C-alpha angles and dihedrals in degrees: 000000000000113000124204105273106139097021122084133188112236142171101246122157124358094035123156115272092181095059094103136012111282123228128230119211121245093256092044091239099112137047120202121197136167111250114177109294095346138062112237117214111202131186110240090209102049101021089228123139106244100180140006107208103214128185108094117104097205141034114313111230105181143023125191135169117241108244095210094053121033092200095059134072139185127229130186128197145185087255087080098250138112116209132197116213140188092220097188092062098026093240126150107225103178141340131199136199135180130208091202095069122059099207132359096208120151124043144321136227131184121222121170106313096334128092113216115210129180104230126195113219114136090319132019109268133180105228127191110222124193114207113208116237104235140127095249119106097216115051132172116231103222100158105081129157129176114236102176131007131210096015126162119283088222110096090208089064095067132059143159119249133224111329090344094291094135142006126226125207128179127207121187095287102359132083115199124191119191120194114207099205095044093039086220133126130203124201127204123193135204131198119253093245130023126224093276095049097260121143115250096198113141115242105168143004137204134169132220111251097223107020136052096257130128122199116202129187122213140201094250091060097258127131120211124200110207122203138168092032094145087098126040097229102042102056121127134186138190125209131231122188132186107115115089092205139030118321105235101184141017130185136171120218115247093259092045093234095120138034119211122206136176142175144152092317090078088230124127109216120199114199121195109233111245087002099068094158088072110077137168123206134203106189136185098038094151121246126024115294112251103169138018124201132181127201116241091245092049094234096118138034124200131202128192118209138205091245090067094261134132119207119200113209130189119232089253086068096255126131111244104170142004125208109196124196130186108308109227106161122183095310142357116234099180126060122258104266137182117222104226096218103048097020086230123156110247126198142124113315128163114003108292094008141101116220124215109209127184109221091188094056093028089227138121110250101190146313123246115212106223103167093041092204131113111261114230116210099221126128115239094020112126112222136170115283130191103239103166140022139170137183127211118237095262097044093240096119136039123192121199135182122205126184140183128194117227122175109328127299093016117102130181115214133186126183112198129189117204125196122207112245112210093201096050092034089221141087119278124199111256107167135012117196114192116207096001089174135018091234139036115299111244103184141014127189143163123211117257098255108147100158099047142039116289111233103162139069128178126205130181126203143187088246087084098255140097120208132206113213118204131201105232136181117257116277092219128044093231092064115105100229147324121313138190126262138164113278103171138016116203135185140163122214093319091292122146116250113223104175144009137191138182122226120247093264093038092237093118135045120200118201122184113217102188104282096359127078113206125195119207135181112230091206094071102000091240120158103239102182147328122233123222123221140162117286116290136086117272110238102170133032129187132173121218121247136230110343090004095054091113091069127085118194128198136182118213136201089243089072096257132132111208130192122198127195107222093199092062097023089226137121107268098188142335131202134186113248135124100241112195094176134015124186140159131227107242092212101048144023092262123119129191125215120190108203127194115221132161096345096312138078126250124198126217123184115194147147115246093230096051125073096212122071117238094217139004134186120189121211094007092171139333119273129013125318109219101159125058139136140189111235115201115235122239090220120025119235121234099211116164094189111110093218094057105033091099088066095056095095105029145014118238115220123183136179121226127212089258088059095250114148108217135177140176127260127191125227090246091056092047092050090049092053091048092049092049092055103051110191127218127217108231125185126205090224096055126042094234097181124161089254089054088061090049091051089052089056091047092052089052089052092051089053091043110038091186091069124097124265126257110288107252096202089051090050094049093050093058116105113259095235092063095050125093124234121309092241091060092047092047094052092047092048094048091049090054088057097050118109118238115240096212100050117036115219125249089251091060090049090052091050091050091049090049092051091050091050091049090051091051090049091051089051091050090047090054091051091049091050091051091049093049096042091051105043123184119252116266119249118270118268093031118110125217141086131267118275113260120248117263124235123233092257091053091048091053091048090050090050091051092051090048091059094050119106111241097172091110089070091064090064092053093049092049 
């Protein structure tokens, strides 16, 4: 069995951009946010991703601008490192690690020369880390000191006070203020419930930038402004209330004139400081607000939302840009699918929609409104949900199932067929079938017909039937086009079908009726055979591909994985494993089985005809994996390593219970990414800019004239802010073009040789002219006149013809 040696699980594409609070640059031009194992740098004007700062090997948990340099930023990760970046150029400057702390996991702050990191050992601690000032890229942080112990794991529950004089941390019902100069801390406690029954639990904290004032958000929607907390007995607080639910984020503007708050209402509230009765509102921002950020110049605000979106807002409380990530929500009802035309990842998005997301560009392409009804944000209200979807092999048709629960046991079902419109470059509704089955639909699949037109769809239901839907021509001439209707109704001994699957060539249809697997031929809808298996209902079926197309695999509720040989109609092999998801790679014989064991998921990649797995990964993630998909590669890998050959044709993406989209990366791919982003070692003492390196080369060339000149393309690719004045560049460039007096260039030698050859040719032409103009006398007895003299033009033409290559004529004569 091949273990994972050169294959690593990573967050790549579709990662959360709302996981931690983003950071706005000092000039409000850039937005930095943690996205999986990289830091994304977006333009606030165009919404485009300019850089992906890559280097961390685990989830990034915090991003913060460096106060002493507005072009640099810190990032911390679960890999136990803190890295310093030049985010405008995408350069890693320095990274630090410490062997004294297990994991730096939560958030970072900067105060004076110390970097404060929340570290997770046995308890959450706020640790002050001193980074040595040296020219080395990798440094070890040895100077560590604990500031606060047992603080909240929520980054929003801790903040630095005025000019970094104190730090505030909130536990569920306790507010603790620690003063650095006094080395004292004061704690303030609240009751669990207030007089009106509201919950006083702390949810977020922020501090006024110029005054000693702490703003705290609470679970009951109230905001408290704390003052006079220098002494334990003299503190006071005032209360603000607008939010009807928990306040998730608070932030003061840089001048301290306004306080921003947000929560589940998707409304940004702007309170006037010391004039709290005056408020401004920005409603209908989308999902619930999870984080609020403000640029250092106060020109832009930024809100992160629960639907994995970041909204950029001008200081006049007007939305200027929206950066949308992969919408994941609380749960995914559909499978993970790949749209064959655009190779986009398709799954549930906004309520009642399907989202089309490009994993290559890591960008949302568009949303398709399936339900076509306005969604009402009201708890307890049952509304239509998209619960199932399927594409045909060519991407011409999309089938969707939407359902809505009424009073039990009533259930509303709609089956919709969507045709791809080439002009609109989107799917257009073709047929709506109300109540396609009497019970909930359990499976939906198209046949694998990639070279022809798809005309069939199969659905299974808890009503004990499976139906074959056929695309038929219109019955009347006035109809616009073909539509879908039921062509066949199948059943087997009143058993409930749970799953169905077409073979690779679409000649067979397998339907699992509880403990019985039936095989049908779609050509005549004849039941060909039934396959026996050990006791247990079949919950997943999958045909093999390519050379393994004769095998049919099924996972049962009795924790067995069975493989049948369709040529002999017998059970080929069976193994004991609790398979939660089974799927096949469309471009190879490989199959993936996600198995649930001891609270975590294991992965096995295998070929049905071989007894030994190609790849295995124990404890892939906690919980069950129920959504995964193989994504075909644009360019195939040529990996010779046995552990990574199964990734040559396709990527494997899977969704965890915590809604993290993960995939696998080979060591060769990781090395290629590292090589493509060469990192420079920059010291704080020396301005080691890229142009500095070019000047070093130029000085060497001045000392060594034989060396090559400064590379002009390399010079032009340098950022403008690291280049000197244009006059200096111009003089240096002109000097590189000057011709040396002592040593003529090769070009001059070639010109001299060309002039000498032309002179020799002129001399030869003169001799030819003299020979032709003074012909010898003809022999006696031979009649004829002397040949006329040739002109200079005729001599030049004769010389040109003489130089032509006539060897091609020899081939024709032969």
